[in-house]
mmCIF file of C-alpha atoms and ligand atoms in Angstrom:
data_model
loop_
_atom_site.group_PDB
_atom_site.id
_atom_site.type_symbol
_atom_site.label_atom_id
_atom_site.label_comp_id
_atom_site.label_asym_id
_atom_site.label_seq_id
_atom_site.Cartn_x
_atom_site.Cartn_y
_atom_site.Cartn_z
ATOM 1 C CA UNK A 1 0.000 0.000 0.000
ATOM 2 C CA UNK A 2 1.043 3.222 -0.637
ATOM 3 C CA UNK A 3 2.065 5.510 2.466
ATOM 4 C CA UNK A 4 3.445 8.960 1.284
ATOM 5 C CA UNK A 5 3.919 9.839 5.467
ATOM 6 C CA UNK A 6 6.346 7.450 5.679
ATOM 7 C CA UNK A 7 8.780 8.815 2.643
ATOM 8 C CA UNK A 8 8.034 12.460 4.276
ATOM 9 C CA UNK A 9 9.565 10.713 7.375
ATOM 10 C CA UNK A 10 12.555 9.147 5.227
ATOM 11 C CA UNK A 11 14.270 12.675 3.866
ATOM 12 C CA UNK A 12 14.972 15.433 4.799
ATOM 13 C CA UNK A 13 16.354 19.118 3.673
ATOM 14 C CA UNK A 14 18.337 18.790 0.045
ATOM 15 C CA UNK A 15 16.640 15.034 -0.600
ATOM 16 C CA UNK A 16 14.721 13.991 -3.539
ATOM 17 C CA UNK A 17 12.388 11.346 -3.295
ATOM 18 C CA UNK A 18 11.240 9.506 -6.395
ATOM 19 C CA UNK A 19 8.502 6.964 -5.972
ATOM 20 C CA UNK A 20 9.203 3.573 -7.805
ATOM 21 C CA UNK A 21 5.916 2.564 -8.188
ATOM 22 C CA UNK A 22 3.036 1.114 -5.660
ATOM 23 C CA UNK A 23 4.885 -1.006 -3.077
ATOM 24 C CA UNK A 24 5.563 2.476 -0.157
ATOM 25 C CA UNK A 25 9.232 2.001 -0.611
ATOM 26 C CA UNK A 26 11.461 5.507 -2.148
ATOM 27 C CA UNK A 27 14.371 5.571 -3.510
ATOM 28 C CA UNK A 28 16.126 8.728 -2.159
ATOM 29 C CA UNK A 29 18.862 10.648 -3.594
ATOM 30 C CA UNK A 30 20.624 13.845 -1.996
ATOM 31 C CA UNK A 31 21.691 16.649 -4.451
ATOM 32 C CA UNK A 32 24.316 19.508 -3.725
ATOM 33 C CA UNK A 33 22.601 22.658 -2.152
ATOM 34 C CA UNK A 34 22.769 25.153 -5.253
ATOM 35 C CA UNK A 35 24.128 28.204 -3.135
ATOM 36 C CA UNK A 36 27.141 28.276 -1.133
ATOM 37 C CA UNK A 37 27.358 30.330 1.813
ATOM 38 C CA UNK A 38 30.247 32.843 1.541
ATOM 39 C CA UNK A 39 33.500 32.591 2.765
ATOM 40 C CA UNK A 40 34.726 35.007 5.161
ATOM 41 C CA UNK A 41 37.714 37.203 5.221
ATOM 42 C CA UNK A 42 39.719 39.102 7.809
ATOM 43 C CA UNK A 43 40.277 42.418 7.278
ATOM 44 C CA UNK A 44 44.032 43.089 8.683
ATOM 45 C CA UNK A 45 45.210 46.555 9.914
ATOM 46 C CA UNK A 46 49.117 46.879 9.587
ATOM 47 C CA UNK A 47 51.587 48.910 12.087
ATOM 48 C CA UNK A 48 53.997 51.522 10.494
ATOM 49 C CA UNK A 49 56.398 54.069 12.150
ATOM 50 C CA UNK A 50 54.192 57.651 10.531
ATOM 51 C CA UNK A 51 50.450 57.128 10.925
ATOM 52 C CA UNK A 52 49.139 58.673 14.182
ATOM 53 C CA UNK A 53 47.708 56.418 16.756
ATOM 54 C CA UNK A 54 44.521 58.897 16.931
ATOM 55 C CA UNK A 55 44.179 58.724 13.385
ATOM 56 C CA UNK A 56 44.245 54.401 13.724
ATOM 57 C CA UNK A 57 41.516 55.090 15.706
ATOM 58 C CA UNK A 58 39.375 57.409 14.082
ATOM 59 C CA UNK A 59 39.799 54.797 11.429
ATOM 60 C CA UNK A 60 38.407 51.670 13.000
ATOM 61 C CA UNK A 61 35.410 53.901 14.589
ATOM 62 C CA UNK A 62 34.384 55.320 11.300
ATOM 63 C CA UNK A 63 34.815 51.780 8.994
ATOM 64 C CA UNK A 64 34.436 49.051 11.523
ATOM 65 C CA UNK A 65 32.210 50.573 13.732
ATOM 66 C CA UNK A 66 33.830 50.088 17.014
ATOM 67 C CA UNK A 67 33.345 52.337 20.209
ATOM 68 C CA UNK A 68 36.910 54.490 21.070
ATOM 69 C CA UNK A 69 37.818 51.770 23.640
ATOM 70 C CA UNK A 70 37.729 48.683 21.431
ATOM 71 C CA UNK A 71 39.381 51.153 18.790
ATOM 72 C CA UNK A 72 42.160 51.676 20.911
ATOM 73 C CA UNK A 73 42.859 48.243 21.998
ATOM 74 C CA UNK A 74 42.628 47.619 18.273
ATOM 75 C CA UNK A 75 45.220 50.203 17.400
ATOM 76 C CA UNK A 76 47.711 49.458 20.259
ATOM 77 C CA UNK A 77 47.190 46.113 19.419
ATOM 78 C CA UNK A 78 48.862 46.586 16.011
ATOM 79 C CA UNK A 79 51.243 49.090 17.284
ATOM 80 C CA UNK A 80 53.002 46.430 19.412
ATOM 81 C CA UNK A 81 52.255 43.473 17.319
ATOM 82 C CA UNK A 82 52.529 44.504 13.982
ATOM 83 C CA UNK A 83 49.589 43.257 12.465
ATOM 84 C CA UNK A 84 46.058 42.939 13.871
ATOM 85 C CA UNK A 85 42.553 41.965 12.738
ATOM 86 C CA UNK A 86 39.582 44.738 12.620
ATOM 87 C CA UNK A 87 36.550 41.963 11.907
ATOM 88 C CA UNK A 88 35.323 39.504 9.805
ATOM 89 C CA UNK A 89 33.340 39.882 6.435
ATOM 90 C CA UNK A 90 31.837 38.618 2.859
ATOM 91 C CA UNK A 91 34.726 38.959 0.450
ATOM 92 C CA UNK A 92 33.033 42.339 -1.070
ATOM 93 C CA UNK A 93 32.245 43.698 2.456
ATOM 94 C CA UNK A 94 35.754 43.522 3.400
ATOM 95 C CA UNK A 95 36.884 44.593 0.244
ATOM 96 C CA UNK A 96 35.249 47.373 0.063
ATOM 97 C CA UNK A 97 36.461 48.321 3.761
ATOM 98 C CA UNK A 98 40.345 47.598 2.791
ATOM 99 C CA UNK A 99 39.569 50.195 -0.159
ATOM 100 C CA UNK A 100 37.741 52.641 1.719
ATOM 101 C CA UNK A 101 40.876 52.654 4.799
ATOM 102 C CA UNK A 102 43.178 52.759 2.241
ATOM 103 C CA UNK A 103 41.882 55.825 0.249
ATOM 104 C CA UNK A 104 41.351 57.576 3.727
ATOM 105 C CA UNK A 105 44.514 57.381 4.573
ATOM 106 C CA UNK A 106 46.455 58.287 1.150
ATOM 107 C CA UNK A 107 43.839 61.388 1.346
ATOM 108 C CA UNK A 108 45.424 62.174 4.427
ATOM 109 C CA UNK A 109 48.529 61.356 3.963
ATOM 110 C CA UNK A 110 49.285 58.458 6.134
ATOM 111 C CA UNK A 111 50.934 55.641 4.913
ATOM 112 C CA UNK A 112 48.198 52.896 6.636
ATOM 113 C CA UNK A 113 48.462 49.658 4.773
ATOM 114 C CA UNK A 114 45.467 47.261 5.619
ATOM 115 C CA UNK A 115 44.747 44.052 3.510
ATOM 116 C CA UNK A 116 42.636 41.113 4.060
ATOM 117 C CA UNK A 117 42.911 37.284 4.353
ATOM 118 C CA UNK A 118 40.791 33.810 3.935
ATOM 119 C CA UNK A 119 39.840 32.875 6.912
HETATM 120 N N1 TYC B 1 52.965 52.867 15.139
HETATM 121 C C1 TYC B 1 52.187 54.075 14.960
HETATM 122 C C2 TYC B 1 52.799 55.184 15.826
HETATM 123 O O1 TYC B 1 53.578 54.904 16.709
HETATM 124 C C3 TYC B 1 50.736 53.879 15.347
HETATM 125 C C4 TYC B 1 50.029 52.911 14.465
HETATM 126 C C5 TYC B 1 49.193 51.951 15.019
HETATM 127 C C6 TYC B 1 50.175 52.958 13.073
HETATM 128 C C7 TYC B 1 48.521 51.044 14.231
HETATM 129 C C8 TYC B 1 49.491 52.053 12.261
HETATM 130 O O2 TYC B 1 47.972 50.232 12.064
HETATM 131 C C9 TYC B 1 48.671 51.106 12.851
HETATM 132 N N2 TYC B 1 52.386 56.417 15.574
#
């Protein structure tokens, strides 16, 4: 006899079922989910010997949102480190944020370097 509750109970999520005729039995076969979700990157802020710290932080409050405390830890962060990471983002996101630092900073003329990386 046919039962279709019992092939609802047999898949799940990306499954396909395809009935094989009368006897209640399915066969089921899982396909690939057609979108990805995106891979993140880390945007990276760099240390140099010029840029001023207050200007490191003006930077991460205006781009990356942060309040002046995190900001700072940020910034001394990559003063003593070298390197340091100001958040997590789709690849365009951070993109965009490594472009708009970067253009900031040449307007002002600071040599701030920031780049991003797979995480
Ligand atoms: N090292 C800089 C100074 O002493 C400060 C600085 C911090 C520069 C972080 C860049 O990403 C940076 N003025």
């Amino acid at each position: 006899m046919r039962d279709p509750g019992s092939l609802r109970k047999m898949s799940s999520g990306n499954d396909k079922k395809i009935d094989d005729g009368d006897t209640g039995t399915g066969v089921v076969t899982k396909t690939k989910p057609k979108t990805k979700k995106p891979s993140m990157w880390r945007v990276l802020l760099l240390n140099d010997d010029y840029t001023p710290m207050e200007f490191v932080v003006f930077i991460l409050q205006r781009f990356f949102a942060m309040d002046e405390n995190s900001a700072a830890q940020i910034m001394l962060h990559v003063h003593q480190k070298g390197v340091g990471n100001c958040g997590v983002f789709p690849y365009e996101i951070a993109e965009t944020k490594v472009t708009q630092v970067i253009e900031f900073a040449r307007k002002n003329q600071h040599p701030l370097q920031c780049t991003m990386e797979k995480e």
